[in-house]
Tab-separated table of C-alpha atoms in Angstrom:
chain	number	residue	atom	x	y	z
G	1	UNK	CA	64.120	156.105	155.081
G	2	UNK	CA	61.481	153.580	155.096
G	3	UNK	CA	59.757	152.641	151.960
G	4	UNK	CA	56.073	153.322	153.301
G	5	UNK	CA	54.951	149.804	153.962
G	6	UNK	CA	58.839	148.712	155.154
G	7	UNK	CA	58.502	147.647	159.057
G	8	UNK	CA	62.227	148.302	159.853
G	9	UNK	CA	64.836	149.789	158.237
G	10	UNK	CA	68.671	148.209	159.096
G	11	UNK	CA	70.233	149.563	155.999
G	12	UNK	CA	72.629	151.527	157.412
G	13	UNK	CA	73.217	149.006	160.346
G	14	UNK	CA	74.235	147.158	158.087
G	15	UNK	CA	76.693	148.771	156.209
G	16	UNK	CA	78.353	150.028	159.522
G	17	UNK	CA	78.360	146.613	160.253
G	18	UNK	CA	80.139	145.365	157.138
G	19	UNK	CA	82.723	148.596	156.831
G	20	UNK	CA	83.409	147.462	160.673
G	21	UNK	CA	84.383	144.165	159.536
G	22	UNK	CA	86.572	145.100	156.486
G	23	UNK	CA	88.291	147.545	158.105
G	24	UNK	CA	89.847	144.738	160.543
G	25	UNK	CA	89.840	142.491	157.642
G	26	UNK	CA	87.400	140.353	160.334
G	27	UNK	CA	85.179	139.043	156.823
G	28	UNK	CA	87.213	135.855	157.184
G	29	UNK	CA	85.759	135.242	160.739
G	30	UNK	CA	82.055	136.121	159.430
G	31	UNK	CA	80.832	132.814	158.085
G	32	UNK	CA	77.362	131.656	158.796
G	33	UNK	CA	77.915	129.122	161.070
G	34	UNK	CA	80.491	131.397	163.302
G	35	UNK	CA	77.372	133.955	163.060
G	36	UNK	CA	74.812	131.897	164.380
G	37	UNK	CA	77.767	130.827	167.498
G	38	UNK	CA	78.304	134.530	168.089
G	39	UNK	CA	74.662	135.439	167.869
G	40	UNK	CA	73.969	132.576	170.683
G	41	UNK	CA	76.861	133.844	172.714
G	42	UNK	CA	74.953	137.231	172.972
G	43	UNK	CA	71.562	135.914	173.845
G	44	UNK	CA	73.365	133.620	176.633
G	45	UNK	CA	74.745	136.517	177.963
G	46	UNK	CA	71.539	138.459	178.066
G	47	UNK	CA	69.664	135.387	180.067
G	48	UNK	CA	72.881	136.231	182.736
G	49	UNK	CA	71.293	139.439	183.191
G	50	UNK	CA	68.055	137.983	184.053
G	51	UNK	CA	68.536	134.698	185.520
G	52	UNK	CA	68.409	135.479	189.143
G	53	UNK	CA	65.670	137.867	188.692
G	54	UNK	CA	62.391	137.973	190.126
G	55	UNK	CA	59.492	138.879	187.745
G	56	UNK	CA	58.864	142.270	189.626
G	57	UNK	CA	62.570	143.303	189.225
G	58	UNK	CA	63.141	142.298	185.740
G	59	UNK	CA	61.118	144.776	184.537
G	60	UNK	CA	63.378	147.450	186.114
G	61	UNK	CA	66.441	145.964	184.895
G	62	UNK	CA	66.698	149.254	182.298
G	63	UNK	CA	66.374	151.959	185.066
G	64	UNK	CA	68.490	149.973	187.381
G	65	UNK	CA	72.093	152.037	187.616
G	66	UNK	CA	73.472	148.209	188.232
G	67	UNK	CA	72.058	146.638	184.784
G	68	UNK	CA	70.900	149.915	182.748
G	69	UNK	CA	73.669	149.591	180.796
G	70	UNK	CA	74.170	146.142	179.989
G	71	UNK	CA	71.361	144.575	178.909
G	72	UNK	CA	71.412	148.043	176.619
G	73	UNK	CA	74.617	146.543	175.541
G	74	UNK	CA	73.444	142.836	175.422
G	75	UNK	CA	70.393	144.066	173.487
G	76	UNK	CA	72.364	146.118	170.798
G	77	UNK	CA	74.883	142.940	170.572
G	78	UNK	CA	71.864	140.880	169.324
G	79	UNK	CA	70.823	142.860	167.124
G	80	UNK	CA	74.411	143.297	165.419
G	81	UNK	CA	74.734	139.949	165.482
G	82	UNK	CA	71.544	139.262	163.976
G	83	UNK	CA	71.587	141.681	161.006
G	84	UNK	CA	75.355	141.089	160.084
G	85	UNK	CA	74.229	136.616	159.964
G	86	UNK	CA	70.748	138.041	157.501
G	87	UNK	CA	73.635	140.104	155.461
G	88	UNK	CA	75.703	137.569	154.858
G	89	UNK	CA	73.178	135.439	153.842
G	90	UNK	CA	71.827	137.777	151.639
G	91	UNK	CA	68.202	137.686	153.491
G	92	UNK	CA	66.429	141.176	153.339
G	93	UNK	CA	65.412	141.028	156.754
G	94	UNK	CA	62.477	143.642	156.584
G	95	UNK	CA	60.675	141.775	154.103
G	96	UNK	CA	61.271	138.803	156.061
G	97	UNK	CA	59.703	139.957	158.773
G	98	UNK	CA	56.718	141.389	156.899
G	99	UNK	CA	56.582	137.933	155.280
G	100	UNK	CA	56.363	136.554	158.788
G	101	UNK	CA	54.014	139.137	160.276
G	102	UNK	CA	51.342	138.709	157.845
G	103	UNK	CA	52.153	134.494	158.185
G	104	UNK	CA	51.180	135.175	162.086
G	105	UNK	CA	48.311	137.083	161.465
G	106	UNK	CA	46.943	134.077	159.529
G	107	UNK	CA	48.225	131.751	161.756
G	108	UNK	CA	46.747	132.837	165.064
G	109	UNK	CA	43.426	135.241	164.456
G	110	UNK	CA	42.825	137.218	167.340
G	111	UNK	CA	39.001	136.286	168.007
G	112	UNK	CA	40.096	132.340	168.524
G	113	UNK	CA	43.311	132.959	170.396
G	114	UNK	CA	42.825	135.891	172.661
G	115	UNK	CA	44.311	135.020	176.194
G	116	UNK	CA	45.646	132.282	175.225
G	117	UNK	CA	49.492	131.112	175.563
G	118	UNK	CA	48.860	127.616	174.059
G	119	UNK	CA	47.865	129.119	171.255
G	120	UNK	CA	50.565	130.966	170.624
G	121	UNK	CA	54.021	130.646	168.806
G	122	UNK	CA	56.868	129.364	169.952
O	1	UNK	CA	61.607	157.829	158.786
O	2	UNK	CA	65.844	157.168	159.793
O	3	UNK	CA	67.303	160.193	161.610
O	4	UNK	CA	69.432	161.769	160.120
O	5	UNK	CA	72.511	160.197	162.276
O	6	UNK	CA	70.046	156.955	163.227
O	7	UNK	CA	71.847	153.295	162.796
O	8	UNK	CA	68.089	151.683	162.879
O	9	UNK	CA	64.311	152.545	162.541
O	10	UNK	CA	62.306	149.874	163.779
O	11	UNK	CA	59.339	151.878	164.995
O	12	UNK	CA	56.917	150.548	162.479
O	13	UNK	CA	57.735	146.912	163.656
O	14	UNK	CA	57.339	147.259	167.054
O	15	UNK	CA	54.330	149.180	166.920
O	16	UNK	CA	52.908	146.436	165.041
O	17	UNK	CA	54.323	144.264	167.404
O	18	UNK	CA	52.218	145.774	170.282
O	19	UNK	CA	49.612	145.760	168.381
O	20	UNK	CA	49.641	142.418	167.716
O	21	UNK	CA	49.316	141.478	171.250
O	22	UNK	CA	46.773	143.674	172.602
O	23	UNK	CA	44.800	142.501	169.636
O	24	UNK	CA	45.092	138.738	171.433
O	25	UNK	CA	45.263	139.831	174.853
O	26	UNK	CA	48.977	138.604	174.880
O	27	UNK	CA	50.321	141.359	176.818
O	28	UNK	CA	49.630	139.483	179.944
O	29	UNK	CA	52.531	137.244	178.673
O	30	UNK	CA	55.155	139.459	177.255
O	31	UNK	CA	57.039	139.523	180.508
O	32	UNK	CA	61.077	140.541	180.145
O	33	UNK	CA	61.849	137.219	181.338
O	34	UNK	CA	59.416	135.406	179.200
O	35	UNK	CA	59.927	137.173	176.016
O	36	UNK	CA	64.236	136.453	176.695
O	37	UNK	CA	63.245	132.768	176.857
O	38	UNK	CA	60.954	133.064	173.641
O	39	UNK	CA	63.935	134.969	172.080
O	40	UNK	CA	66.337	132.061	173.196
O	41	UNK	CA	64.200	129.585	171.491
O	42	UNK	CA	63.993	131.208	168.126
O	43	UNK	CA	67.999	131.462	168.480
O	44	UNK	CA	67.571	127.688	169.139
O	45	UNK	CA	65.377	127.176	166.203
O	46	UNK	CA	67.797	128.766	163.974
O	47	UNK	CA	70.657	126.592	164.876
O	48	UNK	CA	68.915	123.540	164.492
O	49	UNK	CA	68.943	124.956	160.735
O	50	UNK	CA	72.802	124.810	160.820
O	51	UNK	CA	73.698	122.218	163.294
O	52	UNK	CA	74.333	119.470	160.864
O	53	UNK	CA	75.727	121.926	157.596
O	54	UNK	CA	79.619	121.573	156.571
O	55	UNK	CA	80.510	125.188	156.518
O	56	UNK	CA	80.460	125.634	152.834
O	57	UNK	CA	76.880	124.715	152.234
O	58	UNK	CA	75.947	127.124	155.258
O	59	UNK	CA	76.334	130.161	153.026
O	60	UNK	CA	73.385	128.289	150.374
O	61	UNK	CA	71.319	128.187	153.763
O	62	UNK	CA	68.864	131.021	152.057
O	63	UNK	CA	69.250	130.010	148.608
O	64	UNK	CA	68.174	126.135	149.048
O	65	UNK	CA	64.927	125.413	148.576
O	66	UNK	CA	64.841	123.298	151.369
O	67	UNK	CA	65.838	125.662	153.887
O	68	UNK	CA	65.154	129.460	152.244
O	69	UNK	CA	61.581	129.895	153.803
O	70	UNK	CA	62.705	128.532	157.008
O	71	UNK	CA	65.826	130.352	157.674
O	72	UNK	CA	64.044	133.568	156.928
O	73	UNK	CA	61.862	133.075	158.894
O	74	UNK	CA	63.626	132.704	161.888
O	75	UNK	CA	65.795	135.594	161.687
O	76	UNK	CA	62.296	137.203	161.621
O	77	UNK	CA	61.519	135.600	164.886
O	78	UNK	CA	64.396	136.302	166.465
O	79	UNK	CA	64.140	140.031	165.717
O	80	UNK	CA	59.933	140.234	166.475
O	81	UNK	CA	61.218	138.793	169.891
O	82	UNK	CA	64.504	141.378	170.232
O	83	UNK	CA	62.352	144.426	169.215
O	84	UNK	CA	59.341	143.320	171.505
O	85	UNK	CA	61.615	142.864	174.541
O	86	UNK	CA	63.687	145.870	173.741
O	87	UNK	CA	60.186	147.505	173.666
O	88	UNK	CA	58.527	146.662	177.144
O	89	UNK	CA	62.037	147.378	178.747
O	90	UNK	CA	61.058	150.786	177.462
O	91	UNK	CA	65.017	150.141	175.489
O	92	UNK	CA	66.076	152.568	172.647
O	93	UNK	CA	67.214	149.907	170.529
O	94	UNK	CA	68.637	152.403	167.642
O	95	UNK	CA	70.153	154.551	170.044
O	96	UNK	CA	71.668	151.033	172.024
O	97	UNK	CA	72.858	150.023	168.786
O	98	UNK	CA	74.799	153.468	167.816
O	99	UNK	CA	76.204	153.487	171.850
O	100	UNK	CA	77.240	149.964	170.965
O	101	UNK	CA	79.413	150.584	167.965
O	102	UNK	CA	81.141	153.690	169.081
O	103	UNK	CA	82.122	151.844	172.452
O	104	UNK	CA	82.915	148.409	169.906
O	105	UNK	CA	84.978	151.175	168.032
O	106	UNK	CA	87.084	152.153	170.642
O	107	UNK	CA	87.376	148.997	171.970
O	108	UNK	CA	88.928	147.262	169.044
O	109	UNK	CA	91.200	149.844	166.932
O	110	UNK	CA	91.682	148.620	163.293
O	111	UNK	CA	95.547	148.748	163.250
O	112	UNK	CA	95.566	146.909	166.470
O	113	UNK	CA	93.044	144.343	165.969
O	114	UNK	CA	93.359	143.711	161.976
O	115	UNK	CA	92.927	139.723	161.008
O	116	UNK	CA	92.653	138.390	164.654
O	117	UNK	CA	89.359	136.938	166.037
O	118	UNK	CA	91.366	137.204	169.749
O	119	UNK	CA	90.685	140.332	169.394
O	120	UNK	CA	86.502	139.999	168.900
O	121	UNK	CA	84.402	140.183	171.328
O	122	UNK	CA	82.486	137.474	172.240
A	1	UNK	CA	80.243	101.947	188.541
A	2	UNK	CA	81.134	105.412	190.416
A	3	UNK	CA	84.608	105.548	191.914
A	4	UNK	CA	84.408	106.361	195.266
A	5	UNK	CA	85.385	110.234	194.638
A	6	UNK	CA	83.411	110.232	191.290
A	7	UNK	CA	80.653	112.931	191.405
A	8	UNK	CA	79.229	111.098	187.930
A	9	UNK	CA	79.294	108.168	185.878
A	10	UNK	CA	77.991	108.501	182.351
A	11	UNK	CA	80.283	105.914	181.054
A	12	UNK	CA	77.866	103.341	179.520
A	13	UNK	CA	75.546	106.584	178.499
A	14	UNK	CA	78.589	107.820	176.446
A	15	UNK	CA	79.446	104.070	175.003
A	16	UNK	CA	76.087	103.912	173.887
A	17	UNK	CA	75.704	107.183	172.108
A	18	UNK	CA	78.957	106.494	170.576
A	19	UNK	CA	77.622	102.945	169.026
A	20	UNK	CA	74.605	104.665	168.271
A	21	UNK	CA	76.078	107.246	165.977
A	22	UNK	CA	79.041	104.155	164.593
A	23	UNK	CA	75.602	102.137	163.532
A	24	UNK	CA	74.106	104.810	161.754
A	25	UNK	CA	77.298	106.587	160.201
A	26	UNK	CA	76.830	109.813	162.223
A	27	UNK	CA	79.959	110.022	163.451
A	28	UNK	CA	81.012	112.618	160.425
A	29	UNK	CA	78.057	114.654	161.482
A	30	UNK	CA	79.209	114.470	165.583
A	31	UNK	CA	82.289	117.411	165.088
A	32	UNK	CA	82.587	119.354	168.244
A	33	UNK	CA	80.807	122.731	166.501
A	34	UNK	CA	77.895	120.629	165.052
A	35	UNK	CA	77.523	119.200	168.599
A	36	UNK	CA	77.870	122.269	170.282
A	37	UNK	CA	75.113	123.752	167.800
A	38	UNK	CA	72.723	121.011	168.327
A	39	UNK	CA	73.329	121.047	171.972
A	40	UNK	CA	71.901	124.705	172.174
A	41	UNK	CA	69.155	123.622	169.592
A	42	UNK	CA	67.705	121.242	172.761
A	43	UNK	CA	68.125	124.396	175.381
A	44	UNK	CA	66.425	125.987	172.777
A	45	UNK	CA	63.531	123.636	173.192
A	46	UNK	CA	63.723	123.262	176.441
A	47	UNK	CA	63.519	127.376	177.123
A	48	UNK	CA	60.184	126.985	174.828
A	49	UNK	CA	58.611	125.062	177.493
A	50	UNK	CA	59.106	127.425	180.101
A	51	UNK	CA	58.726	130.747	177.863
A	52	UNK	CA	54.741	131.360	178.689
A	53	UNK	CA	54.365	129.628	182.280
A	54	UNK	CA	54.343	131.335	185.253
A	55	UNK	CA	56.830	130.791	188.042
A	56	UNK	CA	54.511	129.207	190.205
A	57	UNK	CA	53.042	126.812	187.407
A	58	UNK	CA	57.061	125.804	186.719
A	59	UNK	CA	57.501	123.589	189.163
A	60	UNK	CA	54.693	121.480	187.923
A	61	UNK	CA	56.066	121.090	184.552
A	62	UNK	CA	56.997	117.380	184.755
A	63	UNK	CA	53.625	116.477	186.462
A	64	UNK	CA	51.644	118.147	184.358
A	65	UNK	CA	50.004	115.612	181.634
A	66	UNK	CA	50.704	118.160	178.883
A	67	UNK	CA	54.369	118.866	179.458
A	68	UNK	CA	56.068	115.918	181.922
A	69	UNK	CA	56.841	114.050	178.449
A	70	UNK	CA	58.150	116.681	176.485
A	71	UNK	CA	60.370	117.611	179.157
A	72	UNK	CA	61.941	115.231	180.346
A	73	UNK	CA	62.639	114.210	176.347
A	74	UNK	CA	64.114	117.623	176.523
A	75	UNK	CA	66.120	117.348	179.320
A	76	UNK	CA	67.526	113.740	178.253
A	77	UNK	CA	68.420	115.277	175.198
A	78	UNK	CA	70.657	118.064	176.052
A	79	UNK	CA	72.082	115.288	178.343
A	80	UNK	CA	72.696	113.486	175.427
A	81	UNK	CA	74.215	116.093	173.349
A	82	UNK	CA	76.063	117.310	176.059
A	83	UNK	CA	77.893	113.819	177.152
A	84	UNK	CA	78.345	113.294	173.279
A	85	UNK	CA	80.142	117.067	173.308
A	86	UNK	CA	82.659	115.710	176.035
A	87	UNK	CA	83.289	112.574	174.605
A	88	UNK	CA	84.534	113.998	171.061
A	89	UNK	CA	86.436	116.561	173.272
A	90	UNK	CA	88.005	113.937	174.949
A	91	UNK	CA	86.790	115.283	178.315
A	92	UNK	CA	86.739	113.563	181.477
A	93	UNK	CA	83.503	115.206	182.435
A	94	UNK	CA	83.149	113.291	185.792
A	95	UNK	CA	87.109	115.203	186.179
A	96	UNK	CA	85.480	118.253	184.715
A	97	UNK	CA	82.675	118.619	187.473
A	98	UNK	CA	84.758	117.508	190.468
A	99	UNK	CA	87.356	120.126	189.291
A	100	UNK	CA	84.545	122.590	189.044
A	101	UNK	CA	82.742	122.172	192.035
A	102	UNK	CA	86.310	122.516	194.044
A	103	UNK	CA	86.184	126.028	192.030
A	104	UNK	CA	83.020	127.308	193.050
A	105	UNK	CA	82.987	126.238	196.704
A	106	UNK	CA	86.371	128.669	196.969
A	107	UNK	CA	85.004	131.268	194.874
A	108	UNK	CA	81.836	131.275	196.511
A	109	UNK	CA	82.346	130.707	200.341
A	110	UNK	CA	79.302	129.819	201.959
A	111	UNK	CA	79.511	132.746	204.921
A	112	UNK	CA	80.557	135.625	202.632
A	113	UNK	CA	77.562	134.771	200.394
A	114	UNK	CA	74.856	133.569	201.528
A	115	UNK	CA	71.309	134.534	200.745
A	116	UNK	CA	73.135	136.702	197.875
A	117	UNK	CA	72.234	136.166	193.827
A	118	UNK	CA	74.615	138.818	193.271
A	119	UNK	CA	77.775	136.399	194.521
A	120	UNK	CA	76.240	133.725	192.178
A	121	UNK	CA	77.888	132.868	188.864
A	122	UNK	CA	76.556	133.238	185.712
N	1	UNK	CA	77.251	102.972	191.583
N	2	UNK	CA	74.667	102.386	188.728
N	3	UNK	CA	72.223	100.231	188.550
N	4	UNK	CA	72.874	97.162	185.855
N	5	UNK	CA	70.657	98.765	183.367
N	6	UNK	CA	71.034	102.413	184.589
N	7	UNK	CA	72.437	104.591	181.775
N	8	UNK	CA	73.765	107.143	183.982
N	9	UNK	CA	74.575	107.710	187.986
N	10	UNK	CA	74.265	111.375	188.912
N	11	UNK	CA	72.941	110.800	192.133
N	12	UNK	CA	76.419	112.152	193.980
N	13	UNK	CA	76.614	115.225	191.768
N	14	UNK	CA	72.947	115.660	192.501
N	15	UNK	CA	72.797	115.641	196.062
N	16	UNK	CA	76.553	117.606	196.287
N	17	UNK	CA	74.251	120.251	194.072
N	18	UNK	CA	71.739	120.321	196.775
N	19	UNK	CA	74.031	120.546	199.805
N	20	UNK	CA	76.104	123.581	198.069
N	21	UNK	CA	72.971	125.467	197.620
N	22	UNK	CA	71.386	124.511	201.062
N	23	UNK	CA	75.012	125.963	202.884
N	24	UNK	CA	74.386	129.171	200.654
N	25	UNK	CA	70.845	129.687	201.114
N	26	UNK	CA	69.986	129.505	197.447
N	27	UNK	CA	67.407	127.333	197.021
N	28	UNK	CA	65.308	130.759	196.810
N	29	UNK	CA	67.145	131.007	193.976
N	30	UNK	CA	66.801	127.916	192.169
N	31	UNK	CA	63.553	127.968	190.511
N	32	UNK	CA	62.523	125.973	187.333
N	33	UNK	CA	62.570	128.986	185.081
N	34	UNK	CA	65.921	130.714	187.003
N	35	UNK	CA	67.681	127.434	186.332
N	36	UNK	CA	66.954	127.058	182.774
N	37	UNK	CA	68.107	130.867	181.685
N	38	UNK	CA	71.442	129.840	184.173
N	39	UNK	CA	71.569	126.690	181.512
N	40	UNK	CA	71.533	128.558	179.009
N	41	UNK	CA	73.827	131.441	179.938
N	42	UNK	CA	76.189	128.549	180.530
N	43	UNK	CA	75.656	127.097	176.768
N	44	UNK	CA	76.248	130.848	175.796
N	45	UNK	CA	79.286	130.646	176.945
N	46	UNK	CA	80.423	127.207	175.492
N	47	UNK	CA	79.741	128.845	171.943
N	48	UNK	CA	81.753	131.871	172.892
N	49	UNK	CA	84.678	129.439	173.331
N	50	UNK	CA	83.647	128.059	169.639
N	51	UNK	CA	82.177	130.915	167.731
N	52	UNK	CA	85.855	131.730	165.681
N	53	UNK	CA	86.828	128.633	165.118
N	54	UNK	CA	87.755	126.611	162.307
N	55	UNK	CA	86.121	123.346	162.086
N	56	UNK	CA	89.894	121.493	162.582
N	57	UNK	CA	90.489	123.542	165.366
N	58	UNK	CA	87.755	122.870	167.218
N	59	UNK	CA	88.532	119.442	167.705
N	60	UNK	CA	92.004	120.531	169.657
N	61	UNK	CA	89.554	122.981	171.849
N	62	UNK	CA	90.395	120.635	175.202
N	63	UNK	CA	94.086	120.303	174.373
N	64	UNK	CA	95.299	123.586	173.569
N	65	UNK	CA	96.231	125.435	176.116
N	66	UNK	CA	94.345	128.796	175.651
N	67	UNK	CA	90.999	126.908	175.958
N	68	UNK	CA	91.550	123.534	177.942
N	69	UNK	CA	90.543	124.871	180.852
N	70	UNK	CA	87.919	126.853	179.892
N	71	UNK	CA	86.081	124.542	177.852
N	72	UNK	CA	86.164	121.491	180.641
N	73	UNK	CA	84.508	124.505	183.189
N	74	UNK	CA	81.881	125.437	181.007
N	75	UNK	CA	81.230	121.501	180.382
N	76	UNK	CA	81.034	121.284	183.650
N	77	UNK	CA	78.643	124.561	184.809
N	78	UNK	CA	76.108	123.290	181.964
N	79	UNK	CA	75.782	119.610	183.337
N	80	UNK	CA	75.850	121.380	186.983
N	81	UNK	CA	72.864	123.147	185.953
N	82	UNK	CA	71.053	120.701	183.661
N	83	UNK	CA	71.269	118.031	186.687
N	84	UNK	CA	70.101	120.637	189.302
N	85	UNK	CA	67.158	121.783	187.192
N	86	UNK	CA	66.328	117.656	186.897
N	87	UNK	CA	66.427	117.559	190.641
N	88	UNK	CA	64.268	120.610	191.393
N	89	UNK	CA	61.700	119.333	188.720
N	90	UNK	CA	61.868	116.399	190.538
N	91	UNK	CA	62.880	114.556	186.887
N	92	UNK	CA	64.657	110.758	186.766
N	93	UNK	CA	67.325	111.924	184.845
N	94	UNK	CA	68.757	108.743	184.070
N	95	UNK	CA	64.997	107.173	183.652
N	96	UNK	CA	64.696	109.732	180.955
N	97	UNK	CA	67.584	109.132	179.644
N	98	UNK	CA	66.877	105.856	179.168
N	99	UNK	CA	63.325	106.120	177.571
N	100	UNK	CA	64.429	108.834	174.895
N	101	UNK	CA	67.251	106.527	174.180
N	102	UNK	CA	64.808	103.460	173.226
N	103	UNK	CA	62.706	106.314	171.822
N	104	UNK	CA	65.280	107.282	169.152
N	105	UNK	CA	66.350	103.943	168.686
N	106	UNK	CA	62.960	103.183	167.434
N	107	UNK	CA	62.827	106.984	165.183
N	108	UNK	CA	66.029	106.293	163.622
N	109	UNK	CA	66.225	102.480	162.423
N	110	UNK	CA	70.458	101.914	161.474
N	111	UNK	CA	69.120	100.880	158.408
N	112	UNK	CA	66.757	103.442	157.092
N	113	UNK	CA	69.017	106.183	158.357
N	114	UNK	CA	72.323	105.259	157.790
N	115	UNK	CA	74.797	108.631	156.835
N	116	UNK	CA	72.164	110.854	156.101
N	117	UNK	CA	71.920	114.427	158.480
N	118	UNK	CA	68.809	114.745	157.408
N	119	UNK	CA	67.171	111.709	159.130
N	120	UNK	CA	68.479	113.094	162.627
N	121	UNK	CA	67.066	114.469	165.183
N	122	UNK	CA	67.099	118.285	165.815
């Protein structure tokens, strides 16, 4: 459950994640470094999905019977990724992200950025 | 509130996400394709934090004070941008995520796959 | 100087990064995983100056006063990286590319797909 | 054949580039943004060939046999599409080369940087 002002809740993500690993004795394989290489692999393969795309299509591309499923897959593969590198480096990844959230609030008030790209993050 | 049988919740973050950007008027530029390429340049970001780390110091990443704040917040970023796009693809990212492992499951057996990283995806 | 069958020559580009990195002691930094890392920190970089144009305002990105610098720094570096990658690899990357191209032009035969993003790799 | 002070000659590659896509009517294809998330599904896959790996190994990547190939065609594909999305940006790749060479020269004095990570670029 989410503590009331939590914004996500990965807990048991990530202790699928980590009972995943032991049980193929795959903790050797989970450094930081090799996380970060995995983690990149995933996102490279998601750009595949949308590299030929046209704006229009792309946002069909999880109704479309030829790409529903993987970028469900690609998306999900991120994510894993992504919580099992903040695990091993012992970030708690929901107050890391309400860290940031409030750190972007500050940074970019809505009345002097609205409409604006430039202005924003990246 | 986790489902009972639910891998994730992320609800609260990506309604704050959406809310973020209507607030600016930054829906206009939350495209699929553009919010992959902001995704991809957070996952940038955060190897730029580990390009130049011998492997052992890698696993201080969060604890060093000169590289704690920063590290967290990327993983943030990254996951802002993966629960935004995952969000205008109209994605269920916790029900992706529990797909994901029972396929990953299936895929890679325990008593097959134990101790090999041939076997991991990738 | 190009052979005469040599797609590429980024000989004195690779001497020079290599006497670059012997005159400042880099070379222990320069391992093929470090490389590889810093190579997708530039694509990172280079992805966040496309992430908020449109497609139409793309093609102007190296005219336009406010980006041409930026990218063609950006472009020059994961050149850089990339040649540096290679050279540590020991790979003939002018072999590499004349090796590929043979590759794609039977994989991909011009009358079977033509017009076709779906025949494209990726 | 280069020019004396020409870093790089990738005028053959660039115009073989052109030719292949003109024969396959791809051009449509071959936008700005398209080729960048192609560049970077193409650096995905370079990790995915170094995500496991031990730092030692790594360095054999182009001479063992399970990954020679492999690694000298993904080289290849991400210099493919780095000089392709220089030539549809209309971007002196050498040129550029060549000015963020002096460029870093001038950042990173021998003297002032000399075996320190830290002091490099990123």
């Amino acid at each position: 459950m989410n503590a009331p002002d939590s914004m996500i809740d990965v807990t048991r993500l990530e202790q699928a994640l980590a009972q995943f690993a032991r049980d193929r004795d795959w903790d050797q394989f989970h450094s930081p470094r090799n996380l970060v290489m995995a983690l990149t692999g995933e996102v490279g393969e998601l750009n595949e999905l949308f590299q030929w795309l046209p704006e229009a299509a792309a946002w069909d591309v999880a109704r479309s019977p030829d790409t529903a499923q993987a970028v469900r897959d690609e998306l999900a593969d991120v994510l894993m990724y992504l919580v099992r590198l903040a695990s091993v480096l012992k970030v708690d990844l929901s107050q890391a992200v309400t860290d940031k959230l409030a750190k972007n609030a500050e940074k970019y008030p809505a009345d002097l950025v609205r409409g604006s790209s430039k202005k924003q993050g990246g």
